[in-house]
Amino acid sequence: VGLGLNDEKGISLKGLEAAREADVVLIEVYTSLMPDLSLERLEVLIGKKVMAIKRSDLEEMAKEGLLREASEKKVALLIPGDPLIATTHISLRVAAEKMGVVTRIVHGASIISAAIGLSGLQNYKFGRSVTIPFPSQDRVSETPYDVLKDNKALGLHTLVFLDIKEDEKRYMKIGEALEILRSIEIGKRDNVVTERTLIVGIAKAGSEKQIVKAGCISELIGFDFGGPPQILIFPGKLHFMEEESLEVLGGYKK
Amino acid sequence: VGLGLNDEKGISLKGLEAAREADVVLIEVYTSLMPDLSLERLEVLIGKKVMAIKRSDLEEMAKEGLLREASEKKVALLIPGDPLIATTHISLRVAAEKMGVVTRIVHGASIISAAIGLSGLQNYKFGRSVTIPFPSQDRVSETPYDVLKDNKALGLHTLVFLDIKEDEKRYMKIGEALEILRSIEIGKRDNVVTERTLIVGIAKAGSEKQIVKAGCISELIGFDFGGPPQILIFPGKLHFMEEESLEVLGGYKK
């Protein structure tokens, strides 16, 4: 069951019904962050206990645990956003179906379409998306830069997810992501991430403190987007209506 | 306010609250189809009259009508899926903000992330998406074929939206879309759409009659996916876990 965005009221009526009808309700909040979610308020809404589990629990469950339980009871697993975007959740579903445990998906709002919509950019002009991971032992992945470069060459927009390490309560910020990309630019010099590169930063989508801000990197690298979760868009070639959207909705000044 | 998928229970709790708090509630069901939506049941849920409007009404409103009303009252506009994916809705929002009418978006589940999730394919491996339009005066757009070709060359998956002409109650079916693509293949001969090309067809996502079926075109072109809405995925290079997902969730036989 997808929880949608930001808080416990992101769930759909269908999702709430499914949770109410379940014998066991689990919640997994380690693959993305819902900053204003209250487990207590969620339990009141559902009318039963909700047990928080970790990503590693899910991986264990895919082997047997939960699935044995689910073959005898109705188990609802609540997941931020729309389910089945993270590999862990797909694997769990595939393992369940292989064991003969019937699964059903209740969709929720996803940051994927939310971010696209909030930017006012055209959905069909987005190329492949990419995640910027936290550097591990100071080694920086160059994949995000390469994806940006490929999409830019095709005139396409890029949705850039920022890494989350929920165990350590680390959520990458837009400024941090830009610093990582600039450090790659220094080595590669393909003019993909320059001071003049236009970006759209989105923070806390779906909340009352939501921020959507468009501008060039030199303007936005010091901008305070507030708390997590945050996400970035690198626009490609802009239609004049897209440009107007960035001006009106994101405060972009040409 | 996004209505999510399929029926009136796709709306989020937040969306329902926003509709209940509004002075005027409008619904626009011309850009996508929610097959099991009942306006009567929706009105009961919201507790007030819901007025159905057309896309052309929205375009008129963007000029003034609705916006004048919205500057004095709270107007909730209900939209299938997640709002702001269709250009019409973005234009309306931009026009409102330019007039000083404050807008707020309540997100809903979108077919974009739903289709990706239901296929079990990896989100970050999708290239740009495309829509297959109904041929107009027997002229067929070759853009979808070209997008498929470009994504295939990069090993990327393609999400293919099928056209809707709500005014004429025409919803393109998967078989029809495949025939259009095959007719382009005959002219271009780039081996993008052959009998052996793997596809994933999804019908009525989010409903109890949902169908997810993976196989090659020769197998699926005659398959009955039931009613609309329908959507297609052309997978690119498959990771072995993606292949397993298609086998288990989509009945794909290698």
CSV table of N, CA, C and O in Angstrom, one decimal, chain A residues 21-75:
chain,number,residue,atom,x,y,z
A,21,GLU,N,-8.5,-3.6,6.7
A,21,GLU,CA,-9.0,-5.0,6.6
A,21,GLU,C,-7.9,-6.1,6.8
A,21,GLU,O,-8.2,-7.2,6.9
A,22,ALA,N,-6.7,-5.6,7.0
A,22,ALA,CA,-5.5,-6.5,7.1
A,22,ALA,C,-5.5,-7.1,8.6
A,22,ALA,O,-5.9,-6.4,9.5
A,23,ASP,N,-4.9,-8.3,8.7
A,23,ASP,CA,-4.7,-8.8,10.0
A,23,ASP,C,-3.4,-8.2,10.7
A,23,ASP,O,-3.4,-8.1,11.9
A,24,VAL,N,-2.5,-7.9,9.8
A,24,VAL,CA,-1.2,-7.4,10.3
A,24,VAL,C,-0.8,-6.2,9.4
A,24,VAL,O,-1.0,-6.3,8.2
A,25,VAL,N,-0.4,-5.1,10.1
A,25,VAL,CA,0.0,-3.9,9.3
A,25,VAL,C,1.4,-3.5,9.6
A,25,VAL,O,1.8,-3.3,10.8
A,26,LEU,N,2.2,-3.5,8.6
A,26,LEU,CA,3.6,-3.2,8.7
A,26,LEU,C,3.9,-1.9,7.9
A,26,LEU,O,3.2,-1.6,7.0
A,27,ILE,N,4.9,-1.1,8.4
A,27,ILE,CA,5.3,0.1,7.6
A,27,ILE,C,6.8,0.0,7.4
A,27,ILE,O,7.6,-0.3,8.3
A,28,GLU,N,7.2,0.4,6.2
A,28,GLU,CA,8.7,0.4,5.9
A,28,GLU,C,9.0,1.8,5.5
A,28,GLU,O,8.5,2.3,4.5
A,29,VAL,N,9.8,2.5,6.3
A,29,VAL,CA,10.1,3.9,6.1
A,29,VAL,C,11.6,4.1,5.9
A,29,VAL,O,12.1,5.2,6.2
A,30,TYR,N,12.3,3.1,5.3
A,30,TYR,CA,13.7,3.2,5.2
A,30,TYR,C,14.2,3.5,3.8
A,30,TYR,O,15.3,3.9,3.5
A,31,THR,N,13.2,3.4,2.8
A,31,THR,CA,13.6,3.6,1.4
A,31,THR,C,13.3,5.1,1.0
A,31,THR,O,13.9,5.6,0.1
A,32,SER,N,12.4,5.7,1.7
A,32,SER,CA,12.2,7.2,1.5
A,32,SER,C,11.7,7.8,2.8
A,32,SER,O,11.3,7.1,3.7
A,33,LEU,N,11.7,9.1,2.8
A,33,LEU,CA,11.3,9.8,4.0
A,33,LEU,C,10.0,10.5,3.8
A,33,LEU,O,9.7,11.2,2.9
A,34,MET,N,9.1,10.4,4.9
A,34,MET,CA,7.9,11.1,4.9
A,34,MET,C,8.0,12.0,6.2
A,34,MET,O,7.7,11.6,7.3
A,35,PRO,N,8.5,13.3,6.0
A,35,PRO,CA,8.9,14.1,7.1
A,35,PRO,C,7.8,14.3,8.2
A,35,PRO,O,8.1,14.4,9.3
A,36,ASP,N,6.5,14.5,7.7
A,36,ASP,CA,5.5,14.8,8.7
A,36,ASP,C,4.6,13.6,9.0
A,36,ASP,O,3.5,13.8,9.5
A,37,LEU,N,5.1,12.4,8.8
A,37,LEU,CA,4.3,11.2,9.1
A,37,LEU,C,4.3,11.0,10.6
A,37,LEU,O,5.4,10.9,11.2
A,38,SER,N,3.2,10.8,11.2
A,38,SER,CA,3.2,10.4,12.6
A,38,SER,C,2.6,9.0,12.7
A,38,SER,O,1.5,8.7,12.2
A,39,LEU,N,3.4,8.0,13.3
A,39,LEU,CA,2.9,6.7,13.4
A,39,LEU,C,1.7,6.6,14.3
A,39,LEU,O,0.8,5.8,14.0
A,40,GLU,N,1.6,7.4,15.3
A,40,GLU,CA,0.5,7.4,16.2
A,40,GLU,C,-0.8,7.8,15.5
A,40,GLU,O,-1.8,7.2,15.6
A,41,ARG,N,-0.7,8.9,14.7
A,41,ARG,CA,-1.9,9.4,14.0
A,41,ARG,C,-2.3,8.3,12.9
A,41,ARG,O,-3.5,8.1,12.7
A,42,LEU,N,-1.3,7.7,12.3
A,42,LEU,CA,-1.6,6.7,11.3
A,42,LEU,C,-2.3,5.5,12.0
A,42,LEU,O,-3.3,4.9,11.4
A,43,GLU,N,-1.9,5.1,13.2
A,43,GLU,CA,-2.5,4.0,13.9
A,43,GLU,C,-4.0,4.4,14.2
A,43,GLU,O,-4.9,3.5,14.2
A,44,VAL,N,-4.2,5.6,14.6
A,44,VAL,CA,-5.6,6.0,14.9
A,44,VAL,C,-6.5,5.9,13.6
A,44,VAL,O,-7.6,5.4,13.7
A,45,LEU,N,-5.9,6.4,12.5
A,45,LEU,CA,-6.7,6.3,11.2
A,45,LEU,C,-7.0,4.9,10.9
A,45,LEU,O,-8.1,4.6,10.5
A,46,ILE,N,-6.0,4.0,11.0
A,46,ILE,CA,-6.2,2.6,10.6
A,46,ILE,C,-7.0,1.8,11.7
A,46,ILE,O,-7.8,0.9,11.4
A,47,GLY,N,-6.9,2.3,12.9
A,47,GLY,CA,-7.6,1.6,14.0
A,47,GLY,C,-6.9,0.3,14.5
A,47,GLY,O,-7.5,-0.5,15.1
A,48,LYS,N,-5.6,0.2,14.1
A,48,LYS,CA,-4.8,-0.9,14.7
A,48,LYS,C,-3.3,-0.6,14.8
A,48,LYS,O,-2.9,0.4,14.2
A,49,LYS,N,-2.6,-1.4,15.5
A,49,LYS,CA,-1.2,-1.3,15.6
A,49,LYS,C,-0.4,-1.4,14.3
A,49,LYS,O,-0.8,-2.2,13.5
A,50,VAL,N,0.5,-0.5,14.1
A,50,VAL,CA,1.4,-0.5,12.9
A,50,VAL,C,2.8,-0.7,13.3
A,50,VAL,O,3.4,0.0,14.1
A,51,MET,N,3.4,-1.8,12.8
A,51,MET,CA,4.7,-2.2,13.2
A,51,MET,C,5.8,-1.7,12.2
A,51,MET,O,5.7,-2.0,11.0
A,52,ALA,N,6.7,-0.9,12.6
A,52,ALA,CA,7.8,-0.3,11.7
A,52,ALA,C,8.8,-1.4,11.5
A,52,ALA,O,9.3,-2.0,12.4
A,53,ILE,N,9.2,-1.6,10.3
A,53,ILE,CA,10.3,-2.5,9.9
A,53,ILE,C,11.3,-1.9,9.0
A,53,ILE,O,11.1,-0.8,8.4
A,54,LYS,N,12.5,-2.5,9.0
A,54,LYS,CA,13.6,-2.0,8.2
A,54,LYS,C,13.7,-2.6,6.9
A,54,LYS,O,13.2,-3.7,6.6
A,55,ARG,N,14.5,-2.1,6.0
A,55,ARG,CA,14.8,-2.6,4.7
A,55,ARG,C,15.4,-4.1,4.8
A,55,ARG,O,15.0,-5.0,4.1
A,56,SER,N,16.3,-4.2,5.8
A,56,SER,CA,16.9,-5.5,6.0
A,56,SER,C,15.8,-6.6,6.4
A,56,SER,O,15.9,-7.7,6.0
A,57,ASP,N,14.8,-6.1,7.2
A,57,ASP,CA,13.7,-7.0,7.6
A,57,ASP,C,13.0,-7.5,6.3
A,57,ASP,O,12.7,-8.7,6.2
A,58,LEU,N,12.8,-6.6,5.4
A,58,LEU,CA,12.1,-6.9,4.2
A,58,LEU,C,12.9,-7.9,3.4
A,58,LEU,O,12.3,-8.9,2.8
A,59,GLU,N,14.2,-7.8,3.4
A,59,GLU,CA,15.0,-8.7,2.6
A,59,GLU,C,15.0,-10.1,3.2
A,59,GLU,O,14.9,-11.1,2.5
A,60,GLU,N,15.0,-10.1,4.6
A,60,GLU,CA,14.8,-11.4,5.3
A,60,GLU,C,13.5,-12.0,4.9
A,60,GLU,O,13.4,-13.2,4.7
A,61,MET,N,12.4,-11.2,5.0
A,61,MET,CA,11.1,-11.6,4.7
A,61,MET,C,11.0,-12.2,3.4
A,61,MET,O,10.2,-13.2,3.2
A,62,ALA,N,11.7,-11.6,2.4
A,62,ALA,CA,11.6,-12.1,1.0
A,62,ALA,C,12.0,-13.6,1.0
A,62,ALA,O,11.6,-14.4,0.2
A,63,LYS,N,12.9,-13.9,2.0
A,63,LYS,CA,13.3,-15.3,2.0
A,63,LYS,C,12.3,-16.2,2.6
A,63,LYS,O,12.0,-17.3,2.1
A,64,GLU,N,11.7,-15.8,3.7
A,64,GLU,CA,10.6,-16.7,4.2
A,64,GLU,C,9.6,-16.0,5.2
A,64,GLU,O,8.5,-15.8,5.0
A,65,GLY,N,10.2,-15.6,6.4
A,65,GLY,CA,9.4,-15.0,7.5
A,65,GLY,C,8.0,-14.5,7.2
A,65,GLY,O,7.0,-15.2,7.3
A,66,LEU,N,8.0,-13.3,6.8
A,66,LEU,CA,6.7,-12.6,6.5
A,66,LEU,C,5.8,-13.4,5.6
A,66,LEU,O,4.6,-13.5,5.7
A,67,LEU,N,6.5,-14.0,4.6
A,67,LEU,CA,5.7,-14.7,3.5
A,67,LEU,C,4.9,-15.9,4.1
A,67,LEU,O,3.8,-16.1,3.7
A,68,ARG,N,5.6,-16.6,5.1
A,68,ARG,CA,4.8,-17.7,5.7
A,68,ARG,C,3.6,-17.1,6.4
A,68,ARG,O,2.5,-17.6,6.3
A,69,GLU,N,3.8,-16.0,7.1
A,69,GLU,CA,2.7,-15.3,7.8
A,69,GLU,C,1.6,-14.9,6.8
A,69,GLU,O,0.4,-15.1,7.0
A,70,ALA,N,2.1,-14.3,5.7
A,70,ALA,CA,1.1,-13.8,4.7
A,70,ALA,C,0.4,-14.9,4.0
A,70,ALA,O,-0.7,-14.7,3.4
A,71,SER,N,0.9,-16.1,4.0
A,71,SER,CA,0.1,-17.2,3.4
A,71,SER,C,-1.1,-17.7,4.3
A,71,SER,O,-2.0,-18.3,3.8
A,72,GLU,N,-1.0,-17.2,5.5
A,72,GLU,CA,-2.1,-17.6,6.4
A,72,GLU,C,-3.0,-16.3,6.8
A,72,GLU,O,-4.2,-16.5,7.2
A,73,LYS,N,-2.4,-15.2,6.8
A,73,LYS,CA,-3.1,-13.9,7.2
A,73,LYS,C,-3.0,-12.9,6.1
A,73,LYS,O,-2.2,-13.0,5.2
A,74,LYS,N,-3.9,-11.9,6.2
A,74,LYS,CA,-3.7,-10.7,5.4
A,74,LYS,C,-2.7,-9.8,5.9
A,74,LYS,O,-2.9,-9.2,7.1
A,75,VAL,N,-1.6,-9.5,5.2
A,75,VAL,CA,-0.6,-8.6,5.7
A,75,VAL,C,-0.6,-7.4,4.8
A,75,VAL,O,-0.5,-7.5,3.6
